[in-house]
Amino acid sequence: MSEEQKWSAEEIEGIKEEILTALETVIDPELGIDIVNLGLIYEIEFEETGDTVIKMTLTTMGCPLADILTEQIHQAVADIPEVKNVEVKLVWYPAWTTDKMSRYARIALGIR
């Protein structure tokens, strides 16, 4: 590990897992399931500077909850000391389908 490098690859993966766990506290108000189990989180990028980009989608393009969920995401990761700046990027590809949901979410919503 070079002197400039703050964290090892394993530590960065651990931080990303911590971010993902924090995102499980963000509940979609319409469906009552967290955004991780709904399959809305596509990618988490974490830089050694603490800059974090969370790529996510929504169940529909015109979803009126984008601002609410973005605010809740910022609140959810605020207590992670390694995370300094958070950018939430909405992406539409690949399109979200119920196939992206976890088994837990599918059972909770009665989807087979």
GROMACS .gro file of N, CA and C in nm, residues 33-98:
model
  198
   33ILE      N    1  -4.083  -0.075   0.148
   33ILE     CA    2  -3.966  -0.163   0.146
   33ILE      C    3  -3.844  -0.075   0.123
   34ASP      N    4  -3.730  -0.115   0.179
   34ASP     CA    5  -3.610  -0.033   0.162
   34ASP      C    6  -3.559  -0.039   0.018
   35ILE      N    7  -3.485   0.064  -0.019
   35ILE     CA    8  -3.441   0.080  -0.159
   35ILE      C    9  -3.337  -0.025  -0.200
   36VAL      N   10  -3.267  -0.083  -0.104
   36VAL     CA   11  -3.170  -0.189  -0.137
   36VAL      C   12  -3.244  -0.317  -0.177
   37ASN      N   13  -3.338  -0.359  -0.095
   37ASN     CA   14  -3.414  -0.481  -0.125
   37ASN      C   15  -3.504  -0.465  -0.246
   38LEU      N   16  -3.543  -0.341  -0.276
   38LEU     CA   17  -3.620  -0.316  -0.398
   38LEU      C   18  -3.532  -0.328  -0.523
   39GLY      N   19  -3.402  -0.327  -0.503
   39GLY     CA   20  -3.311  -0.337  -0.617
   39GLY      C   21  -3.289  -0.204  -0.687
   40LEU      N   22  -3.311  -0.094  -0.615
   40LEU     CA   23  -3.296   0.039  -0.676
   40LEU      C   24  -3.152   0.088  -0.676
   41ILE      N   25  -3.067   0.032  -0.591
   41ILE     CA   26  -2.926   0.073  -0.585
   41ILE      C   27  -2.848  -0.010  -0.687
   42TYR      N   28  -2.790   0.058  -0.784
   42TYR     CA   29  -2.716  -0.012  -0.890
   42TYR      C   30  -2.566  -0.017  -0.862
   43GLU      N   31  -2.512   0.089  -0.803
   43GLU     CA   32  -2.367   0.091  -0.781
   43GLU      C   33  -2.331   0.194  -0.675
   44ILE      N   34  -2.226   0.163  -0.599
   44ILE     CA   35  -2.171   0.257  -0.503
   44ILE      C   36  -2.025   0.275  -0.538
   45GLU      N   37  -1.987   0.399  -0.565
   45GLU     CA   38  -1.846   0.433  -0.593
   45GLU      C   39  -1.795   0.510  -0.473
   46PHE      N   40  -1.683   0.464  -0.418
   46PHE     CA   41  -1.624   0.533  -0.303
   46PHE      C   42  -1.479   0.563  -0.334
   47GLU      N   43  -1.442   0.690  -0.328
   47GLU     CA   44  -1.305   0.733  -0.352
   47GLU      C   45  -1.235   0.754  -0.218
   48GLU      N   46  -1.104   0.745  -0.219
   48GLU     CA   47  -1.028   0.763  -0.094
   48GLU      C   48  -1.045   0.900  -0.032
   49THR      N   49  -1.088   0.997  -0.112
   49THR     CA   50  -1.112   1.132  -0.061
   49THR      C   51  -1.240   1.139   0.022
   50GLY      N   52  -1.320   1.032   0.016
   50GLY     CA   53  -1.448   1.032   0.085
   50GLY      C   54  -1.563   1.066  -0.008
   51ASP      N   55  -1.529   1.105  -0.133
   51ASP     CA   56  -1.633   1.134  -0.231
   51ASP      C   57  -1.704   1.003  -0.266
   52THR      N   58  -1.835   1.006  -0.260
   52THR     CA   59  -1.915   0.887  -0.282
   52THR      C   60  -2.023   0.917  -0.385
   53VAL      N   61  -2.036   0.828  -0.482
   53VAL     CA   62  -2.142   0.839  -0.581
   53VAL      C   63  -2.230   0.715  -0.567
   54ILE      N   64  -2.357   0.739  -0.550
   54ILE     CA   65  -2.454   0.630  -0.540
   54ILE      C   66  -2.540   0.635  -0.665
   55LYS      N   67  -2.528   0.530  -0.746
   55LYS     CA   68  -2.609   0.523  -0.868
   55LYS      C   69  -2.732   0.440  -0.837
   56MET      N   70  -2.846   0.500  -0.863
   56MET     CA   71  -2.971   0.431  -0.834
   56MET      C   72  -3.073   0.461  -0.942
   57THR      N   73  -3.178   0.384  -0.941
   57THR     CA   74  -3.289   0.407  -1.031
   57THR      C   75  -3.415   0.419  -0.949
   58LEU      N   76  -3.525   0.441  -1.015
   58LEU     CA   77  -3.654   0.446  -0.950
   58LEU      C   78  -3.746   0.346  -1.019
   59THR      N   79  -3.854   0.312  -0.954
   59THR     CA   80  -3.943   0.211  -1.014
   59THR      C   81  -4.008   0.262  -1.142
   60THR      N   82  -4.028   0.393  -1.151
   60THR     CA   83  -4.081   0.453  -1.274
   60THR      C   84  -4.010   0.586  -1.300
   61MET      N   85  -4.001   0.624  -1.427
   61MET     CA   86  -3.931   0.747  -1.463
   61MET      C   87  -3.993   0.872  -1.401
   62GLY      N   88  -4.123   0.878  -1.394
   62GLY     CA   89  -4.189   0.997  -1.342
   62GLY      C   90  -4.212   0.993  -1.192
   63CYS      N   91  -4.141   0.906  -1.123
   63CYS     CA   92  -4.161   0.887  -0.979
   63CYS      C   93  -4.143   1.020  -0.904
   64PRO      N   94  -4.245   1.063  -0.831
   64PRO     CA   95  -4.236   1.191  -0.760
   64PRO      C   96  -4.151   1.185  -0.633
   65LEU      N   97  -4.098   1.067  -0.600
   65LEU     CA   98  -4.025   1.051  -0.474
   65LEU      C   99  -3.875   1.072  -0.486
   66ALA      N  100  -3.826   1.107  -0.604
   66ALA     CA  101  -3.682   1.119  -0.625
   66ALA      C  102  -3.616   1.211  -0.523
   67ASP      N  103  -3.672   1.329  -0.502
   67ASP     CA  104  -3.612   1.425  -0.409
   67ASP      C  105  -3.617   1.375  -0.265
   68ILE      N  106  -3.727   1.313  -0.228
   68ILE     CA  107  -3.742   1.260  -0.091
   68ILE      C  108  -3.639   1.150  -0.067
   69LEU      N  109  -3.628   1.057  -0.162
   69LEU     CA  110  -3.533   0.946  -0.146
   69LEU      C  111  -3.389   0.997  -0.145
   70THR      N  112  -3.359   1.095  -0.230
   70THR     CA  113  -3.223   1.151  -0.233
   70THR      C  114  -3.189   1.213  -0.098
   71GLU      N  115  -3.281   1.287  -0.040
   71GLU     CA  116  -3.259   1.348   0.092
   71GLU      C  117  -3.240   1.240   0.198
   72GLN      N  118  -3.320   1.134   0.193
   72GLN     CA  119  -3.307   1.026   0.291
   72GLN      C  120  -3.174   0.952   0.275
   73ILE      N  121  -3.127   0.940   0.152
   73ILE     CA  122  -2.997   0.877   0.128
   73ILE      C  123  -2.886   0.959   0.193
   74HIS      N  124  -2.890   1.091   0.174
   74HIS     CA  125  -2.790   1.178   0.236
   74HIS      C  126  -2.792   1.164   0.387
   75GLN      N  127  -2.911   1.157   0.445
   75GLN     CA  128  -2.923   1.142   0.591
   75GLN      C  129  -2.871   1.006   0.636
   76ALA      N  130  -2.899   0.902   0.558
   76ALA     CA  131  -2.861   0.766   0.597
   76ALA      C  132  -2.710   0.748   0.603
   77VAL      N  133  -2.637   0.811   0.512
   77VAL     CA  134  -2.491   0.792   0.509
   77VAL      C  135  -2.415   0.900   0.586
   78ALA      N  136  -2.487   0.996   0.640
   78ALA     CA  137  -2.422   1.108   0.711
   78ALA      C  138  -2.339   1.063   0.831
   79ASP      N  139  -2.377   0.952   0.893
   79ASP     CA  140  -2.306   0.906   1.013
   79ASP      C  141  -2.186   0.817   0.983
   80ILE      N  142  -2.157   0.794   0.855
   80ILE     CA  143  -2.040   0.713   0.819
   80ILE      C  144  -1.923   0.809   0.805
   81PRO      N  145  -1.826   0.801   0.898
   81PRO     CA  146  -1.720   0.902   0.903
   81PRO      C  147  -1.634   0.910   0.777
   82GLU      N  148  -1.619   0.799   0.706
   82GLU     CA  149  -1.533   0.800   0.586
   82GLU      C  150  -1.599   0.872   0.469
   83VAL      N  151  -1.731   0.883   0.472
   83VAL     CA  152  -1.805   0.946   0.362
   83VAL      C  153  -1.807   1.097   0.383
   84LYS      N  154  -1.750   1.170   0.289
   84LYS     CA  155  -1.742   1.317   0.302
   84LYS      C  156  -1.845   1.387   0.213
   85ASN      N  157  -1.850   1.352   0.086
   85ASN     CA  158  -1.943   1.414  -0.008
   85ASN      C  159  -2.021   1.303  -0.077
   86VAL      N  160  -2.152   1.324  -0.091
   86VAL     CA  161  -2.236   1.222  -0.153
   86VAL      C  162  -2.307   1.284  -0.273
   87GLU      N  163  -2.301   1.212  -0.383
   87GLU     CA  164  -2.378   1.249  -0.501
   87GLU      C  165  -2.467   1.130  -0.536
   88VAL      N  166  -2.595   1.156  -0.550
   88VAL     CA  167  -2.689   1.053  -0.591
   88VAL      C  168  -2.718   1.075  -0.739
   89LYS      N  169  -2.684   0.976  -0.819
   89LYS     CA  170  -2.708   0.985  -0.963
   89LYS      C  171  -2.822   0.891  -1.001
   90LEU      N  172  -2.925   0.947  -1.061
   90LEU     CA  173  -3.034   0.864  -1.111
   90LEU      C  174  -2.997   0.811  -1.248
   91VAL      N  175  -3.010   0.681  -1.264
   91VAL     CA  176  -2.982   0.618  -1.392
   91VAL      C  177  -3.106   0.540  -1.435
   92TRP      N  178  -3.123   0.527  -1.564
   92TRP     CA  179  -3.242   0.460  -1.615
   92TRP      C  180  -3.208   0.334  -1.695
   93TYR      N  181  -3.080   0.302  -1.701
   93TYR     CA  182  -3.039   0.182  -1.773
   93TYR      C  183  -2.944   0.103  -1.685
   94PRO      N  184  -2.962  -0.023  -1.668
   94PRO     CA  185  -3.077  -0.098  -1.720
   94PRO      C  186  -3.205  -0.060  -1.647
   95ALA      N  187  -3.314  -0.069  -1.717
   95ALA     CA  188  -3.444  -0.034  -1.659
   95ALA      C  189  -3.474  -0.125  -1.541
   96TRP      N  190  -3.535  -0.069  -1.439
   96TRP     CA  191  -3.572  -0.147  -1.321
   96TRP      C  192  -3.690  -0.237  -1.355
   97THR      N  193  -3.683  -0.359  -1.305
   97THR     CA  194  -3.795  -0.453  -1.313
   97THR      C  195  -3.806  -0.523  -1.178
   98THR      N  196  -3.915  -0.592  -1.156
   98THR     CA  197  -3.932  -0.663  -1.029
   98THR      C  198  -3.829  -0.773  -1.012
   0.00000   0.00000   0.00000
